[in-house]
Coordinates of C-alpha atoms in Angstrom, one line a residue:
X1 CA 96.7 129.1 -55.6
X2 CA 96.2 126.2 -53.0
X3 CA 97.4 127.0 -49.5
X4 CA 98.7 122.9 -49.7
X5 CA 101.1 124.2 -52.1
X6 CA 102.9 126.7 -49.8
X7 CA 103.3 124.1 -47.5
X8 CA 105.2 121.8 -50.1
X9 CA 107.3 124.8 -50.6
X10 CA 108.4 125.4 -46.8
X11 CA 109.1 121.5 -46.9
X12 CA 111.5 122.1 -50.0
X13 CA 112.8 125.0 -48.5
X14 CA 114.0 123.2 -45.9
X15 CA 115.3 120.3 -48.0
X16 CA 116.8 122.5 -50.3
X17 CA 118.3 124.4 -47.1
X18 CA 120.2 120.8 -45.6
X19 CA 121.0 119.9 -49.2
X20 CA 123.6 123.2 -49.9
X21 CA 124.2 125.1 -46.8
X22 CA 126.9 122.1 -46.2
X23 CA 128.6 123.9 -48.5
X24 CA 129.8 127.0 -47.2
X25 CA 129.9 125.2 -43.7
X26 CA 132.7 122.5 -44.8
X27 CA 135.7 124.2 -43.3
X28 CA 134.2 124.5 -40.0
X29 CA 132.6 121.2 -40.2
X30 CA 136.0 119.2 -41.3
X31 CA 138.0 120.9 -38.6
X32 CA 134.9 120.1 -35.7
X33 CA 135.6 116.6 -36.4
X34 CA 139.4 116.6 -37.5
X35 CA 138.7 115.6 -40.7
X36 CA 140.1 116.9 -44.3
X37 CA 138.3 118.9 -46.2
X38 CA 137.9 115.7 -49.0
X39 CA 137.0 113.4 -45.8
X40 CA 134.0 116.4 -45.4
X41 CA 133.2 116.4 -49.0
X42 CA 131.6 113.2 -48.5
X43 CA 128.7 114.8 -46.3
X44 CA 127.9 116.1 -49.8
X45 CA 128.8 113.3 -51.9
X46 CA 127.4 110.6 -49.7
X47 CA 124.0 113.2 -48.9
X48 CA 123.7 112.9 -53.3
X49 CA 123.5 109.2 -53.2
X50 CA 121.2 108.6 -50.2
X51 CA 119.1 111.2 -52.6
X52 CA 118.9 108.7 -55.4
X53 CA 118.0 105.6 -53.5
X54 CA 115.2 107.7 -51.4
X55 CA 114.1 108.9 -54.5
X56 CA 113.8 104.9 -55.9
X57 CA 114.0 102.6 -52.8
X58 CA 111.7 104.8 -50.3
X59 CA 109.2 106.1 -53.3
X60 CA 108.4 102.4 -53.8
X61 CA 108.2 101.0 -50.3
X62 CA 105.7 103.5 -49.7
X63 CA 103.9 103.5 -53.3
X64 CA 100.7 101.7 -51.7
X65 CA 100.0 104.3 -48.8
X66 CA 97.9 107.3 -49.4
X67 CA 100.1 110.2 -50.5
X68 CA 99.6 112.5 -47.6
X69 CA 100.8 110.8 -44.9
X70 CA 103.7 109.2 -46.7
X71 CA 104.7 113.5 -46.9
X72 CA 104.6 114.2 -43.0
X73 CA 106.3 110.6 -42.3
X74 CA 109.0 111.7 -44.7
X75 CA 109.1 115.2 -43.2
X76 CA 109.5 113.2 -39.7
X77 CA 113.1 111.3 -41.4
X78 CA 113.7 115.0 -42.4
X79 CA 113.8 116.6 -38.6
X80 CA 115.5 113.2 -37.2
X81 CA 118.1 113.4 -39.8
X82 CA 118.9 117.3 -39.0
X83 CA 118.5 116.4 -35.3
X84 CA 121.2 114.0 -35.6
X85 CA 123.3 115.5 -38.1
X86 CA 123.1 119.0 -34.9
X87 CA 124.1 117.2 -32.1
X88 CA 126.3 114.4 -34.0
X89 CA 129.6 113.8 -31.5
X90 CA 131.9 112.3 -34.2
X91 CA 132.2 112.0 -38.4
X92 CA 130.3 108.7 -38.9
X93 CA 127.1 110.0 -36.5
X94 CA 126.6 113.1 -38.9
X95 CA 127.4 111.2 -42.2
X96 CA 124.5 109.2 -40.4
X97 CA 122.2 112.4 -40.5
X98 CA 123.3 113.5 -43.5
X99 CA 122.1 110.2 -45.1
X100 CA 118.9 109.9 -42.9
X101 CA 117.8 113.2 -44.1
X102 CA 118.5 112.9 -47.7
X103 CA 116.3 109.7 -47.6
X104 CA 113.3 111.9 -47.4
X105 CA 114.7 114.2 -50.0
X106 CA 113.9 112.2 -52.8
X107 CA 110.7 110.7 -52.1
X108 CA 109.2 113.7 -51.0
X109 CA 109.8 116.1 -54.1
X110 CA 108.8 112.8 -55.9
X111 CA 105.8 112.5 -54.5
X112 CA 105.4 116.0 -53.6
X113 CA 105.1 117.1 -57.3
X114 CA 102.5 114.6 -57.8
X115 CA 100.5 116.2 -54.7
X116 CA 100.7 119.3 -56.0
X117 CA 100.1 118.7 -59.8
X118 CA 96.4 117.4 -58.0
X119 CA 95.8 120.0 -56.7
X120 CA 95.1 122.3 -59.6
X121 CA 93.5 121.5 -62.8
X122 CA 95.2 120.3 -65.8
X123 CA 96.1 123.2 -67.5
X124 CA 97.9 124.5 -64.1
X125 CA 100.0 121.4 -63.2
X126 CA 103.7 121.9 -64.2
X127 CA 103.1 125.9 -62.7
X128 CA 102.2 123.8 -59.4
X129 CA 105.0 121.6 -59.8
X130 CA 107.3 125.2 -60.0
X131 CA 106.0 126.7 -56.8
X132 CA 106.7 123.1 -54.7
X133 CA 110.1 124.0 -56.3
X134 CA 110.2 127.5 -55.6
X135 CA 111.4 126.4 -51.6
X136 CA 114.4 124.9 -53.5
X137 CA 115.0 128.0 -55.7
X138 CA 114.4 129.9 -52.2
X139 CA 116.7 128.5 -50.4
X140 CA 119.6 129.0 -53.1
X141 CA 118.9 132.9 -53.1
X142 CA 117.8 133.2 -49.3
X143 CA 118.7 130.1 -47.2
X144 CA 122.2 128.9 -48.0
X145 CA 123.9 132.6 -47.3
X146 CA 122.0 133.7 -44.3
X147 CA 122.4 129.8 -42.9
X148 CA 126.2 130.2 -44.1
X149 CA 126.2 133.7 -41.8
X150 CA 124.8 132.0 -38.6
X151 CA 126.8 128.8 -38.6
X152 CA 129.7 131.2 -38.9
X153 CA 128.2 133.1 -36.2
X154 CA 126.6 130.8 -33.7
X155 CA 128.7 127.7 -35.0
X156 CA 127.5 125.0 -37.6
X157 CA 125.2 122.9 -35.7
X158 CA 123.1 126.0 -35.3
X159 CA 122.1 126.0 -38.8
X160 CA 121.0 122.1 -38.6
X161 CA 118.8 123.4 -35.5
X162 CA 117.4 125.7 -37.6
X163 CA 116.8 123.5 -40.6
X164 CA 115.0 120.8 -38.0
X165 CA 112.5 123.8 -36.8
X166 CA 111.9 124.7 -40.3
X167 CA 111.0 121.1 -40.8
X168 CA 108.6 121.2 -38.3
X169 CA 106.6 123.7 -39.9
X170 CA 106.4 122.3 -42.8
X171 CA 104.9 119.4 -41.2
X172 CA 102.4 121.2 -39.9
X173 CA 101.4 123.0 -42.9
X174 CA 101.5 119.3 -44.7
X175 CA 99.1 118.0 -41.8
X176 CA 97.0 121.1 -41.6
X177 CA 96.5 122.6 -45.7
X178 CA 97.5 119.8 -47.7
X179 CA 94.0 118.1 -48.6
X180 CA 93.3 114.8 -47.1
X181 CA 91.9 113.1 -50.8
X182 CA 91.7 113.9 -54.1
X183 CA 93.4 113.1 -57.7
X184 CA 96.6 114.1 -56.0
X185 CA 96.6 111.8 -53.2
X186 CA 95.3 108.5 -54.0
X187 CA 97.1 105.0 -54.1
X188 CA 97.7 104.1 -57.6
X189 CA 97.8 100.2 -56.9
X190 CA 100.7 99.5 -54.8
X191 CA 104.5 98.8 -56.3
X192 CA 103.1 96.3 -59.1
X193 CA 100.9 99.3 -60.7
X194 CA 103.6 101.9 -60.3
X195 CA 106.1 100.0 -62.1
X196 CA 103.9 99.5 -64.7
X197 CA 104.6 103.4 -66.0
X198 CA 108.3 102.2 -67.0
X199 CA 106.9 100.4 -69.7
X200 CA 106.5 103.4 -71.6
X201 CA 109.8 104.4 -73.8
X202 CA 108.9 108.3 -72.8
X203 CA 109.2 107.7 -69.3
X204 CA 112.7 106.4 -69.9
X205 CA 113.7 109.4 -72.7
X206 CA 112.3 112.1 -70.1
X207 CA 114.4 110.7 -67.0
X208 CA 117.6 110.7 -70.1
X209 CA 116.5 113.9 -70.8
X210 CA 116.9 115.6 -66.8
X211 CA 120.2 113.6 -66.4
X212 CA 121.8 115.4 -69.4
X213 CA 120.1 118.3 -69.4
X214 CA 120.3 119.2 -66.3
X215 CA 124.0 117.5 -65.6
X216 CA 124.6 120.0 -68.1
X217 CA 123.9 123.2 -66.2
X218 CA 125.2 121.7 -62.7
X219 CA 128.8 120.5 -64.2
X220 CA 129.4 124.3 -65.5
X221 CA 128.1 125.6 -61.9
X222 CA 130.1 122.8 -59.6
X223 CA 133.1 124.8 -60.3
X224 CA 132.1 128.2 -60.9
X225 CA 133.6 129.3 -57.9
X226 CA 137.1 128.3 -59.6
X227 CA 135.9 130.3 -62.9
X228 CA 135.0 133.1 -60.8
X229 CA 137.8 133.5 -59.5
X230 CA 141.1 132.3 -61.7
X231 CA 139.5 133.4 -64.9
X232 CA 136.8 136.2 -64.6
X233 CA 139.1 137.9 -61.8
X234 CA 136.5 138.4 -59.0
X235 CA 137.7 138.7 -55.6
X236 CA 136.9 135.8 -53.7
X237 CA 134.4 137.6 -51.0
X238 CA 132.6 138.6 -54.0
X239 CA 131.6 134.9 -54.9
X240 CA 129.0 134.8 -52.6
X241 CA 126.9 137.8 -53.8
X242 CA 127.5 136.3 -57.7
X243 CA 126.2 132.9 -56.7
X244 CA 122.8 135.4 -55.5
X245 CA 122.7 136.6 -58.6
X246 CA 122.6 132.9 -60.1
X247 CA 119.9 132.0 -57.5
X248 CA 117.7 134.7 -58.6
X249 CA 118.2 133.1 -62.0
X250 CA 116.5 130.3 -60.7
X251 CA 113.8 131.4 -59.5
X252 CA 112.7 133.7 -62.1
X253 CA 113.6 130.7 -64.4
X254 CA 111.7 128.4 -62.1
X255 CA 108.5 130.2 -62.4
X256 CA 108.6 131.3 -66.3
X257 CA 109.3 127.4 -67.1
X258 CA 106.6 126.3 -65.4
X259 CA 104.0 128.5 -67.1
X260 CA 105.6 127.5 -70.4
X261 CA 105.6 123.9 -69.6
X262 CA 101.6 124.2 -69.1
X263 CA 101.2 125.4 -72.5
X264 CA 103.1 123.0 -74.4
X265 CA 105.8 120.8 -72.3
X266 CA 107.8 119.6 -75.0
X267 CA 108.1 122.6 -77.0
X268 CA 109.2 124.4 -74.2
X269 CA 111.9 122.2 -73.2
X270 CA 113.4 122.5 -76.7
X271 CA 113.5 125.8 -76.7
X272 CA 114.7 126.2 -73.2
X273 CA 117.5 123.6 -74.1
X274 CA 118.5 125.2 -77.1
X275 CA 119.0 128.9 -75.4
X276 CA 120.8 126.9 -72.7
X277 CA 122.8 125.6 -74.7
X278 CA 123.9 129.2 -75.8
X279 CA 124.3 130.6 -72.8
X280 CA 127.1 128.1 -71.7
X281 CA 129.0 128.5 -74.9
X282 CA 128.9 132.6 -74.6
X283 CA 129.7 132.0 -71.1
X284 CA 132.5 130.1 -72.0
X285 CA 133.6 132.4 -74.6
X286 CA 133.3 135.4 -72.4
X287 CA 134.5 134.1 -69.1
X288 CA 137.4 136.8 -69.0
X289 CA 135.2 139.8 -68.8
X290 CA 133.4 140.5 -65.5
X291 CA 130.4 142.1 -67.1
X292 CA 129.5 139.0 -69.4
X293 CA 129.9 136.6 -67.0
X294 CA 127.3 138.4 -64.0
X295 CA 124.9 138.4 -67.3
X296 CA 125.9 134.7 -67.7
X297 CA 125.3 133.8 -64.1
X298 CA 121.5 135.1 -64.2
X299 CA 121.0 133.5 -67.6
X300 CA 122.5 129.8 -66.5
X301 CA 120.2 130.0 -63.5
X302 CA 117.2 130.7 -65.5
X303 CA 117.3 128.7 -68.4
X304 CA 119.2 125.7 -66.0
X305 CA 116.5 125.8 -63.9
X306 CA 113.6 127.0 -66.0
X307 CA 113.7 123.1 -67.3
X308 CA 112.5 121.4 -64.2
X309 CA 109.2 121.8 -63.7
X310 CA 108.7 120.9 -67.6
X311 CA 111.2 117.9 -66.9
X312 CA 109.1 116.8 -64.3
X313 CA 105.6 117.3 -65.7
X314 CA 106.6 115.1 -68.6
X315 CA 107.7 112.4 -66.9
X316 CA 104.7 112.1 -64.9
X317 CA 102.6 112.9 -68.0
X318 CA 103.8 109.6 -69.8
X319 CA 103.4 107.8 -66.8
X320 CA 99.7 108.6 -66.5
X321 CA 97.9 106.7 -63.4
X322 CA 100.9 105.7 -61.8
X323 CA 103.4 108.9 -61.7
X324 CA 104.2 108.3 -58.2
X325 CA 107.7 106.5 -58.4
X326 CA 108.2 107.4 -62.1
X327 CA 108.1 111.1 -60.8
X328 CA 110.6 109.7 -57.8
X329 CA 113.3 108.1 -60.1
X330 CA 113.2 111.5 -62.2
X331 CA 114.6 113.9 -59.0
X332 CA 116.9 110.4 -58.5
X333 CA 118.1 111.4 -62.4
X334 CA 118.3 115.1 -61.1
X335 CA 120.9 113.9 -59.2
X336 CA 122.4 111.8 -61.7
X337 CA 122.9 114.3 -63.7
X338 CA 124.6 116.6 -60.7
X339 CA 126.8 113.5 -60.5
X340 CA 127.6 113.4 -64.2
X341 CA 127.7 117.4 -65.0
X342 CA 130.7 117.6 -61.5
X343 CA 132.6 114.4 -62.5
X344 CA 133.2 115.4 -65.9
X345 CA 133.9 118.6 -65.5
X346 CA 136.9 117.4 -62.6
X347 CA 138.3 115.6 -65.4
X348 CA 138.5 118.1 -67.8
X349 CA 139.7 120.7 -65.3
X350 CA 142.5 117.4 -63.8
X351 CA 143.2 117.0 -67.6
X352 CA 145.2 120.8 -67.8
X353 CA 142.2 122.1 -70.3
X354 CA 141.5 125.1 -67.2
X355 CA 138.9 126.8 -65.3
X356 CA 136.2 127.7 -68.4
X357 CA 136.5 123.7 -69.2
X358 CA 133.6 122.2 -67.2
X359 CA 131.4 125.1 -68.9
X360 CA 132.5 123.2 -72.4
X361 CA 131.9 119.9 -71.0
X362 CA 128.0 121.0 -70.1
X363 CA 127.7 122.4 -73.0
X364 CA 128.3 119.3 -74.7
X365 CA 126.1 117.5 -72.5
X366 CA 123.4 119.5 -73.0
X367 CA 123.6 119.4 -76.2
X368 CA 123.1 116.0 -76.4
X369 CA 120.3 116.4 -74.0
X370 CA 119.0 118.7 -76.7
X371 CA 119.1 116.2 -79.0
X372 CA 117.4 113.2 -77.3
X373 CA 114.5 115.6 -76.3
X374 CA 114.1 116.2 -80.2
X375 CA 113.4 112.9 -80.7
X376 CA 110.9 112.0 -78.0
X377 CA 109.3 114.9 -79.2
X378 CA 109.3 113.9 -82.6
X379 CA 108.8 110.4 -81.9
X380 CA 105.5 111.7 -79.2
X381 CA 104.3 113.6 -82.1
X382 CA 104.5 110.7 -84.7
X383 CA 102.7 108.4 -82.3
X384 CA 99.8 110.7 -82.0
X385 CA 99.3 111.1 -85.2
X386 CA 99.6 107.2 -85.8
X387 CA 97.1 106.6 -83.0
X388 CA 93.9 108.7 -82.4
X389 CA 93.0 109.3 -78.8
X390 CA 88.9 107.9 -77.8
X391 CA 86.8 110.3 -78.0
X392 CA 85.9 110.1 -74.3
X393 CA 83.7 113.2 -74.4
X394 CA 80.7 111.5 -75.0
X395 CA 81.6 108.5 -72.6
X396 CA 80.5 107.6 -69.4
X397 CA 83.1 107.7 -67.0
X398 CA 83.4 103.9 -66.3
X399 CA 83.4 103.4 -70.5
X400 CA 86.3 105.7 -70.6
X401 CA 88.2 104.7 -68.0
X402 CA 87.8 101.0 -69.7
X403 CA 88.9 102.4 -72.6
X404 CA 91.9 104.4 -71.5
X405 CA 92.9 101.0 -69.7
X406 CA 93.0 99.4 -73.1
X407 CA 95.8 101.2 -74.5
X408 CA 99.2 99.6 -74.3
X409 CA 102.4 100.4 -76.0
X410 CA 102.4 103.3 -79.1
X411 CA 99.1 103.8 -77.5
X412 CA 100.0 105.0 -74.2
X413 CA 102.5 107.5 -75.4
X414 CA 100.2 108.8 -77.8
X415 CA 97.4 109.3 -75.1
X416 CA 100.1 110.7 -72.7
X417 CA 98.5 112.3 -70.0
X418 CA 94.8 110.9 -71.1
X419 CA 92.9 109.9 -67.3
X420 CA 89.7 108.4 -67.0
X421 CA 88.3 110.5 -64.5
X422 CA 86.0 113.6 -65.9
X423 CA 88.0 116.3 -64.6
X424 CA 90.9 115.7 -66.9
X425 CA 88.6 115.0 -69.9
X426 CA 89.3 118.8 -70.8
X427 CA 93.4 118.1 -70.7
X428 CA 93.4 115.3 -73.8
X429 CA 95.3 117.2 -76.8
X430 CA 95.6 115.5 -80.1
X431 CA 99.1 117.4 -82.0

C-alpha cells in the first residue's frame, strides 16, 4: 500500500471529523451563542451546501493546477476554517468556518480519489479509493464519540482545535508521502478538458446513481435516533454505542466494496444495491424488536457504505482523462442525496406515517437507484458489444493514444476506462 494513501486518510479523517461531530455538539453550540437548536441546525445544513459548491465551483477553479498542491492548499481552507469556526465570538463568524471548511471538503475527496486511484495500478483503484475513505468511515466509529466526549468535557471549541491540529498533519503527510508526479497527479487540460467528461451519458447515470442510492441509506439513518428510540425502545444513552455499531458497518462495508468494485464495478453495485435494498425493508419490518434492529444497524452501514468506492470508481472510469471535476460533482451528488434521503424522510415522518417511515421512504429510493444502475449497466454492456475496443497491444504509445482520442460518443462508454498510456493497457476489458 502507498504511504500517500494514509495521508489522504488522516486528511479525511479530519474532514469526516468537522463534518459530524457538530452533531452531538449542537446543544452546547446553540446555547454558546443563544441560538435555537433549528438556528444551530444550519451549521449542518449550511456546512452540506458549501460541500456541493466546493465539490463543483472549487474542483474547477483549480482543474488546471497539478493535483498535489491543489490537496495541501485545500487542507490550508481546512485548518482556517476550523480555526475560525474555534475561536468564532458570535453565530455568523462560525457559520463562516463552518462554510470555509466545507469548501475544501468537496474538492479534496474529489480530487483526492483521483490521487489515490494513481497511485496503484489498475486493478487496485476503487480498493485505493476505499482506504482515502476509510478516514471518513474512521471518524464515524472513532472521531465523532470521543470528539463528542471532549467538547463535553473541555467545551466545544476544543474539539475544532483538535480537528485544526489534525489538519495539520495531514498536511504534512500530503507534502511529505504523496508523490510529486505521476498518472495521479497531472493536469488534464485545464476546465475546458474536464468538462469534456460530461459528455458521456455514464458520467451523468453514475452521479444519478450516488444521489439515490446513497440518499437512500442516509434518509433511513437521518432519523434513526427517533427509530431507536420511539419504536425499537432503546434508552436514549444507548444511541450512542448503536450508532458504533453502524460505524463499524461502514467500515467493514467500506473496505469489502472496494475489493468488489475492482473486480467488476457494476456488478457489484447491483448486487450491493439489491441486498440494501433488503436490509431497509427487514429493517423496517422489524424495527420493534431490539435484536433485529442492532443486526440491521451493522447491515445498513455495510451495504450503505460498501457502494462508495464503486460509486466513485465508475464515475471516474466513464470520465477517462479528465476524472478530476467529474469525480468532484459525484461527492457534490453524495451530498445530494443526504439532502434528498433527510428531506423526504421529514415529510413522511411530518405527514403522521411514524418513526420506521423514513426507512420506507429509502427503501423506495433505493430502489429506484437500483433500477437506473440496471440500465447503465445494461446499456455499458450493449455499447461494448456494439463497439470493439483498438487493439492497442500491439500499438505504439502515441498510435494509441491517437486512437483512444478518436472515440466519441457510444465509443467512449464502451472504452470506459481505456488510457493511452502503457501502464493501463493491461486494464482494457471487453464484456
Amino acid at each position: 500500500m502507498p504511504v500517500g494513501l494514509i495521508a489522504l486518510a488522516l486528511g479525511g479523517f479530519g474532514i469526516g471529523l468537522t463534518e459530524f461531530v457538530i452533531m452531538g455538539l449542537l446543544p452546547e453550540v446553540a446555547a454558546d451563542f443563544r441560538v435555537s437548536e433549528a438556528s444551530a441546525g444550519w451549521f449542518i445544513s449550511g456546512y452540506a451546501l458549501a460541500v456541493v459548491v466546493g465539490a463543483l465551483g472549487l474542483t474547477a477553479a483549480v482543474s488546471r493546477f497539478q493535483r498535489k498542491p491543489v490537496l495541501a492548499m485545500l487542507l490550508v481552507l481546512f485548518i482556517a476554517g476550523n480555526l475560525l469556526s474555534a475561536i468564532a465570538p458570535d453565530y455568523w463568524a462560525m457559520m463562516a468556518g463552518r462554510v470555509v471548511a466545507a469548501l475544501a471538503h468537496g474538492a479534496f475527496f474529489g480530487i483526492g480519489a483521483v490521487v489515490a486511484a494513481g497511485m496503484v495500478p489498475a486493478t487496485k483503484k476503487a480498493a485505493a479509493i476505499a482506504i482515502m475513505f476509510t478516514g471518513l468511515t474512521a471518524a464515524n466509529v472513532l472521531g465523532v464519540p470521543l470528539g463528542t466526549l471532549l467538547g463535553q468535557a473541555a467545551g466545544w471549541r476544543s474539539t475544532f482545535w483538535a480537528i485544526a491540529g489534525i489538519g495539520v498533519l495531514a498536511l504534512a503527510g500530503i507534502l511529505a508521502l504523496v508523490p510529486k508526479a505521476g498518472n495521479g497527479d497531472t493536469a488534464s487540460g485545464g476546465l475546458r478538458g474536464e468538462l469534456r467528461a460530461f459528455r458521456s451519458g455514464q458520467v451523468w447515470l453514475s452521479i444519478l446513481v450516488t444521489i439515490l442510492g446513497y440518499g437512500g441509506m442516509f434518509g433511513a439513518f437521518t432519523y434513526i435516533a427517533f427509530t431507536l428510540t420511539e419504536v425499537s425502545g432503546f434508552a436514549a444513552s444507548t444511541v450512542p454505542w448503536l450508532l458504533i455499531v453502524f460505524g463499524v458497518g461502514l467500515f467493514i462495508g467500506n473496505t469489502l466494496g472496494g475489493r468488489a468494485a475492482d473486480r467488476d464495478v457494476d456488478r457489484t453495485l447491483l448486487a450491493v444495491l439489491a441486498v440494501l435494498v433488503v436490509v431497509l425493508v427487514v429493517f423496517a419490518l422489524s424495527a420493534g424488536n431490539q435484536v433485529p434492529t442492532i443486526a440491521s444497524l451493522l447491515l445498513l452501514g455495510g451495504f450503505g457504505f460498501a457502494t462508495v468506492p464503486g460509486l466513485q470508481m465508475r464515475v471516474m472510469k466513464y470520465a477517462a482523462k479528465a476524472p478530476t471535476l467529474a469525480s468532484g460533482a459525484n461527492i457534490g451528488a453524495f451530498n445530494v442525496g443526504n439532502a434528498l434521503g433527510a428531506w423526504l424522510g421529514g415529510v413522511t415522518i411530518s405527514a403522521g406515517l411514524g418513526y420506521t417511515s423514513p426507512i420506507w421512504a429509502g427503501a423506495a429510493i433505493t430502489l429506484l437507484g437500483l433500477v437506473v444502475m440496471a440500465g447503465a449497466a445494461a446499456r455499458a454492456k450493449a455499447a461494448a458489444r456494439q463497439v470493439p475496443v483498438p487493439d492497442i497491444t500491439a500499438a505504439s504509445p502515441a498510435v494509441a493514444s491517437q486512437t483512444v482520442a478518436s472515440q466519441t460518443g457510444a465509443e467512449a462508454e464502451a472504452a470506459g476506462s481505456v488510457q493511452a498510456e502503457p501502464a493501463d493497457v493491461g486494464a482494457v476489458s471487453v464484456r
